Amino acid sequence: MPVGRQMKLTVPLSALVDTAVALLRANAPAGGAPYFGCFSGGKDSVVIKRLAELAGVPVQWHYNVIIDAPELMRFIRDVHPDVEWLYSRHGPFFRRIRQKLMVPTRWRRWCCREYKHVLGPKGCTRLLGIRCEESFSRLERYTQDVMPRPAGRLEVYPIRLWNMDHVWRFIDEQKIPYCSLYDEGFDRLGCVGCPLASSAHRRIEFARWPRYEKFWRAACEYVVSERERRGLTPPPRFSEGDAMRWSFDHWMTL
């Protein structure tokens, strides 16, 4: 586990593991069909993958490719070769920005809808590493360990009530490999430049991976110039009155 992490377990880990294993077995798809496993390569994903192994349930794991850190992508490729890589039907992400003439923001999160939220086939049972500790919105949205979704789908969240200390204790006890970025101070791994992160965090990411900053900056500049060329108004929250020009630098402050 990352150096310096202290364990503060309010609920015994063993009880949570037993509950998660029982949940996975009880909700396994009928007829021996596999779960549709959602795998991001992060700490929560490696935990639910090991829990599924302990439960002895079949899972087909899927990773949605977008703009993750190179270290994370190498980790998935090298350590989890059984995970299938899924590419969006919308094509490469930065090309999609140019097609939509819209850079995603926390108020316009079309990127998640088009690239991250792959539902799987109708009637499937999806397995996700959702944890409510991560945000109030998740606590409000994910009120049960098993929830129905459109088209007859079910979603199962075996670590919904785990906290971060439970996750790292389980990884440590089970000796589960994890992405090296956690040992370098990254608490959460996701899309580089994600608009849901703070501007300070995005600047840390861009300092680490300047190539991604170049991609984001070029995309913003294209959207600005092309919308101006077509006489289109800036998208909501991209300007503060007529005085501010919306740009990459302004996007970073949103």
Short mmCIF file of C-alpha atoms in Angstrom, two decimals:
data_model
loop_
_atom_site.label_atom_id
_atom_site.label_comp_id
_atom_site.label_asym_id
_atom_site.label_seq_id
_atom_site.Cartn_x
_atom_site.Cartn_y
_atom_site.Cartn_z
CA MET A 1 0.00 0.00 0.00
CA PRO A 2 1.14 3.62 -0.43
CA VAL A 3 3.72 4.62 2.15
CA GLY A 4 2.32 6.55 5.10
CA ARG A 5 -1.29 5.42 4.76
CA GLN A 6 -2.83 4.77 8.15
CA MET A 7 -5.62 2.29 8.68
CA LYS A 8 -8.75 3.57 10.44
CA LEU A 9 -11.27 0.78 9.98
CA THR A 10 -14.64 1.47 11.59
CA VAL A 11 -16.14 -1.79 10.28
CA PRO A 12 -14.13 -5.04 10.31
CA LEU A 13 -12.77 -5.74 6.86
CA SER A 14 -13.48 -9.45 7.17
CA ALA A 15 -17.22 -8.76 7.58
CA LEU A 16 -17.26 -6.56 4.49
CA VAL A 17 -15.41 -9.17 2.46
CA ASP A 18 -17.84 -11.90 3.50
CA THR A 19 -20.79 -9.66 2.61
CA ALA A 20 -19.31 -8.78 -0.77
CA VAL A 21 -18.59 -12.41 -1.65
CA ALA A 22 -22.12 -13.44 -0.67
CA LEU A 23 -23.55 -10.56 -2.71
CA LEU A 24 -21.61 -11.60 -5.81
CA ARG A 25 -22.72 -15.19 -5.51
CA ALA A 26 -26.36 -14.31 -4.87
CA ASN A 27 -26.61 -12.02 -7.89
CA ALA A 28 -24.56 -13.99 -10.40
CA PRO A 29 -26.31 -14.13 -13.79
CA ALA A 30 -28.41 -17.20 -14.38
CA GLY A 31 -27.15 -20.15 -16.37
CA GLY A 32 -23.50 -19.54 -15.65
CA ALA A 33 -23.39 -16.37 -17.73
CA PRO A 34 -20.65 -13.94 -16.70
CA TYR A 35 -20.99 -10.56 -15.07
CA PHE A 36 -20.24 -7.56 -17.29
CA GLY A 37 -17.32 -6.25 -15.25
CA CYS A 38 -16.31 -2.58 -15.47
CA PHE A 39 -12.57 -2.25 -14.91
CA SER A 40 -10.70 1.07 -14.82
CA GLY A 41 -7.36 -0.18 -13.50
CA GLY A 42 -7.69 1.81 -10.28
CA LYS A 43 -7.61 0.56 -6.70
CA ASP A 44 -11.36 -0.11 -6.53
CA SER A 45 -11.29 -2.10 -9.75
CA VAL A 46 -8.50 -4.42 -8.59
CA VAL A 47 -10.43 -4.98 -5.35
CA ILE A 48 -13.69 -6.03 -7.01
CA LYS A 49 -11.74 -8.21 -9.44
CA ARG A 50 -10.18 -10.09 -6.53
CA LEU A 51 -13.53 -10.31 -4.73
CA ALA A 52 -15.04 -11.92 -7.83
CA GLU A 53 -12.19 -14.45 -7.81
CA LEU A 54 -12.85 -15.22 -4.14
CA ALA A 55 -16.57 -15.62 -4.89
CA GLY A 56 -15.82 -17.96 -7.80
CA VAL A 57 -18.17 -16.14 -10.18
CA PRO A 58 -17.41 -15.67 -13.91
CA VAL A 59 -16.77 -12.11 -15.08
CA GLN A 60 -15.87 -10.64 -18.44
CA TRP A 61 -13.91 -7.50 -17.63
CA HIS A 62 -14.01 -4.39 -19.82
CA TYR A 63 -11.91 -1.22 -19.84
CA ASN A 64 -13.27 1.89 -21.58
CA VAL A 65 -10.43 3.61 -23.39
CA ILE A 66 -10.38 7.42 -23.28
CA ILE A 67 -7.43 9.56 -21.97
CA ASP A 68 -5.95 7.78 -18.97
CA ALA A 69 -2.39 8.13 -17.75
CA PRO A 70 0.16 6.04 -19.72
CA GLU A 71 1.28 4.31 -16.51
CA LEU A 72 -2.28 3.20 -15.81
CA MET A 73 -2.79 1.88 -19.32
CA ARG A 74 0.48 -0.07 -19.15
CA PHE A 75 -0.59 -1.53 -15.80
CA ILE A 76 -3.86 -2.80 -17.26
CA ARG A 77 -2.14 -4.20 -20.34
CA ASP A 78 0.69 -5.94 -18.44
CA VAL A 79 -1.01 -7.10 -15.23
CA HIS A 80 -4.58 -7.67 -16.44
CA PRO A 81 -4.32 -9.09 -19.97
CA ASP A 82 -7.74 -10.72 -19.61
CA VAL A 83 -9.45 -7.30 -19.61
CA GLU A 84 -11.06 -6.37 -22.94
CA TRP A 85 -10.37 -2.83 -24.16
CA LEU A 86 -13.48 -1.08 -25.45
CA TYR A 87 -13.26 1.88 -27.84
CA SER A 88 -16.11 4.34 -28.17
CA ARG A 89 -18.11 4.35 -31.39
CA HIS A 90 -17.57 8.13 -31.39
CA GLY A 91 -13.90 7.73 -32.19
CA PRO A 92 -10.87 9.36 -30.51
CA PHE A 93 -11.77 11.75 -27.72
CA PHE A 94 -10.00 14.89 -28.92
CA ARG A 95 -11.41 14.45 -32.41
CA ARG A 96 -14.85 14.26 -30.82
CA ILE A 97 -14.30 17.64 -29.16
CA ARG A 98 -13.75 19.12 -32.60
CA GLN A 99 -16.87 17.46 -33.96
CA LYS A 100 -19.06 18.72 -31.12
CA LEU A 101 -17.38 22.13 -30.90
CA MET A 102 -17.64 21.72 -27.15
CA VAL A 103 -15.01 21.06 -24.51
CA PRO A 104 -16.47 19.08 -21.59
CA THR A 105 -16.92 20.87 -18.26
CA ARG A 106 -18.37 19.80 -14.94
CA TRP A 107 -21.72 21.18 -16.18
CA ARG A 108 -21.49 19.55 -19.61
CA ARG A 109 -20.06 16.09 -18.95
CA TRP A 110 -20.81 14.58 -22.32
CA CYS A 111 -17.44 12.78 -22.17
CA CYS A 112 -18.64 10.41 -19.45
CA ARG A 113 -21.86 9.64 -21.31
CA GLU A 114 -20.13 8.90 -24.61
CA TYR A 115 -16.92 7.25 -23.43
CA LYS A 116 -17.24 5.93 -19.87
CA HIS A 117 -20.80 4.77 -19.39
CA VAL A 118 -20.83 1.64 -21.52
CA LEU A 119 -23.95 -0.20 -20.41
CA GLY A 120 -23.28 -3.60 -21.92
CA PRO A 121 -25.89 -5.80 -23.61
CA LYS A 122 -29.56 -5.78 -22.65
CA GLY A 123 -30.34 -7.91 -19.62
CA CYS A 124 -26.72 -8.11 -18.44
CA THR A 125 -25.60 -7.78 -14.84
CA ARG A 126 -22.92 -5.13 -14.51
CA LEU A 127 -20.28 -5.24 -11.79
CA LEU A 128 -18.83 -1.91 -10.67
CA GLY A 129 -16.43 -0.63 -8.01
CA ILE A 130 -18.67 2.24 -6.92
CA ARG A 131 -17.96 3.55 -3.41
CA CYS A 132 -20.31 6.08 -1.79
CA GLU A 133 -17.52 7.54 0.33
CA GLU A 134 -16.15 9.29 -2.75
CA SER A 135 -18.91 11.90 -3.09
CA PHE A 136 -22.28 13.03 -1.74
CA SER A 137 -23.85 12.54 -5.15
CA ARG A 138 -22.84 8.89 -5.15
CA LEU A 139 -24.30 8.48 -1.67
CA GLU A 140 -27.60 9.87 -2.93
CA ARG A 141 -27.62 7.91 -6.20
CA TYR A 142 -26.44 4.50 -5.03
CA THR A 143 -28.72 3.62 -2.15
CA GLN A 144 -28.54 -0.18 -2.47
CA ASP A 145 -25.93 -2.82 -3.29
CA VAL A 146 -28.01 -4.03 -6.25
CA MET A 147 -29.99 -1.62 -8.43
CA PRO A 148 -32.07 -2.09 -11.59
CA ARG A 149 -31.17 -0.17 -14.72
CA PRO A 150 -32.84 0.31 -18.15
CA ALA A 151 -33.29 -2.57 -20.60
CA GLY A 152 -33.46 -5.20 -17.89
CA ARG A 153 -29.93 -4.60 -16.64
CA LEU A 154 -28.82 -4.95 -13.04
CA GLU A 155 -25.85 -3.26 -11.39
CA VAL A 156 -24.02 -4.76 -8.43
CA TYR A 157 -21.77 -2.70 -6.16
CA PRO A 158 -19.89 -5.05 -3.82
CA ILE A 159 -17.78 -2.32 -2.17
CA ARG A 160 -20.44 0.40 -2.03
CA LEU A 161 -19.94 1.00 1.72
CA TRP A 162 -16.20 0.43 1.88
CA ASN A 163 -13.95 3.35 2.77
CA MET A 164 -10.48 3.97 1.42
CA ASP A 165 -8.83 2.29 4.38
CA HIS A 166 -10.79 -0.90 3.77
CA VAL A 167 -9.65 -0.84 0.15
CA TRP A 168 -5.96 -0.47 0.96
CA ARG A 169 -6.06 -3.01 3.79
CA PHE A 170 -7.65 -5.55 1.44
CA ILE A 171 -5.07 -4.84 -1.26
CA ASP A 172 -2.30 -5.25 1.30
CA GLU A 173 -3.66 -8.47 2.84
CA GLN A 174 -4.39 -10.03 -0.55
CA LYS A 175 -1.06 -8.80 -2.01
CA ILE A 176 -2.86 -7.37 -5.04
CA PRO A 177 -0.69 -5.49 -7.56
CA TYR A 178 -1.77 -1.90 -8.14
CA CYS A 179 -0.77 0.99 -10.38
CA SER A 180 2.50 2.65 -9.35
CA LEU A 181 0.97 6.13 -9.51
CA TYR A 182 -0.59 5.58 -6.08
CA ASP A 183 2.91 5.41 -4.61
CA GLU A 184 3.66 8.79 -6.18
CA GLY A 185 0.91 10.67 -4.36
CA PHE A 186 -2.08 10.18 -6.67
CA ASP A 187 -5.14 9.24 -4.58
CA ARG A 188 -7.53 8.76 -7.49
CA LEU A 189 -6.80 7.85 -11.08
CA GLY A 190 -8.93 8.91 -14.00
CA CYS A 191 -8.91 10.87 -17.20
CA VAL A 192 -5.97 13.26 -17.43
CA GLY A 193 -7.47 16.75 -17.42
CA CYS A 194 -10.89 15.63 -16.16
CA PRO A 195 -13.04 18.76 -15.68
CA LEU A 196 -14.42 17.31 -12.44
CA ALA A 197 -10.98 17.66 -10.87
CA SER A 198 -9.80 20.99 -9.49
CA SER A 199 -7.69 23.25 -11.69
CA ALA A 200 -4.80 22.72 -9.24
CA HIS A 201 -5.02 18.95 -9.72
CA ARG A 202 -5.22 19.33 -13.48
CA ARG A 203 -2.08 21.46 -13.46
CA ILE A 204 -0.27 18.74 -11.51
CA GLU A 205 -1.38 16.22 -14.12
CA PHE A 206 -0.33 18.43 -17.02
CA ALA A 207 3.07 18.97 -15.44
CA ARG A 208 3.45 15.20 -15.28
CA TRP A 209 2.00 14.53 -18.74
CA PRO A 210 2.55 17.71 -20.83
CA ARG A 211 1.50 15.92 -24.01
CA TYR A 212 -2.06 15.82 -22.70
CA GLU A 213 -1.98 19.55 -21.96
CA LYS A 214 -1.01 20.15 -25.59
CA PHE A 215 -3.98 18.07 -26.73
CA TRP A 216 -6.41 19.92 -24.44
CA ARG A 217 -5.02 23.33 -25.40
CA ALA A 218 -5.18 22.57 -29.12
CA ALA A 219 -8.77 21.31 -28.77
CA CYS A 220 -9.83 24.46 -26.90
CA GLU A 221 -8.16 26.72 -29.44
CA TYR A 222 -9.88 24.90 -32.29
CA VAL A 223 -13.30 25.16 -30.65
CA VAL A 224 -12.79 28.88 -29.94
CA SER A 225 -11.70 29.74 -33.48
CA GLU A 226 -14.27 27.53 -35.21
CA ARG A 227 -17.21 28.78 -33.15
CA GLU A 228 -16.12 32.35 -33.82
CA ARG A 229 -15.78 31.60 -37.52
CA ARG A 230 -19.31 30.23 -37.60
CA GLY A 231 -20.71 33.07 -35.51
CA LEU A 232 -21.69 30.77 -32.64
CA THR A 233 -21.94 32.01 -29.07
CA PRO A 234 -19.71 30.51 -26.37
CA PRO A 235 -21.19 27.55 -24.48
CA PRO A 236 -22.63 28.26 -21.00
CA ARG A 237 -20.09 29.11 -18.29
CA PHE A 238 -17.33 29.74 -20.82
CA SER A 239 -17.44 33.51 -20.42
CA GLU A 240 -18.18 36.08 -17.73
CA GLY A 241 -19.90 38.84 -19.63
CA ASP A 242 -18.65 40.18 -22.93
CA ALA A 243 -15.22 41.09 -21.54
CA MET A 244 -13.85 37.59 -21.01
CA ARG A 245 -12.79 35.47 -23.95
CA TRP A 246 -13.37 31.79 -23.37
CA SER A 247 -10.19 29.77 -23.89
CA PHE A 248 -8.05 26.96 -22.49
CA ASP A 249 -6.99 29.20 -19.58
CA HIS A 250 -10.60 30.02 -18.79
CA TRP A 251 -11.60 26.36 -19.10
CA MET A 252 -8.94 25.53 -16.50
CA THR A 253 -10.66 27.80 -13.95
CA LEU A 254 -14.16 26.36 -14.35
#
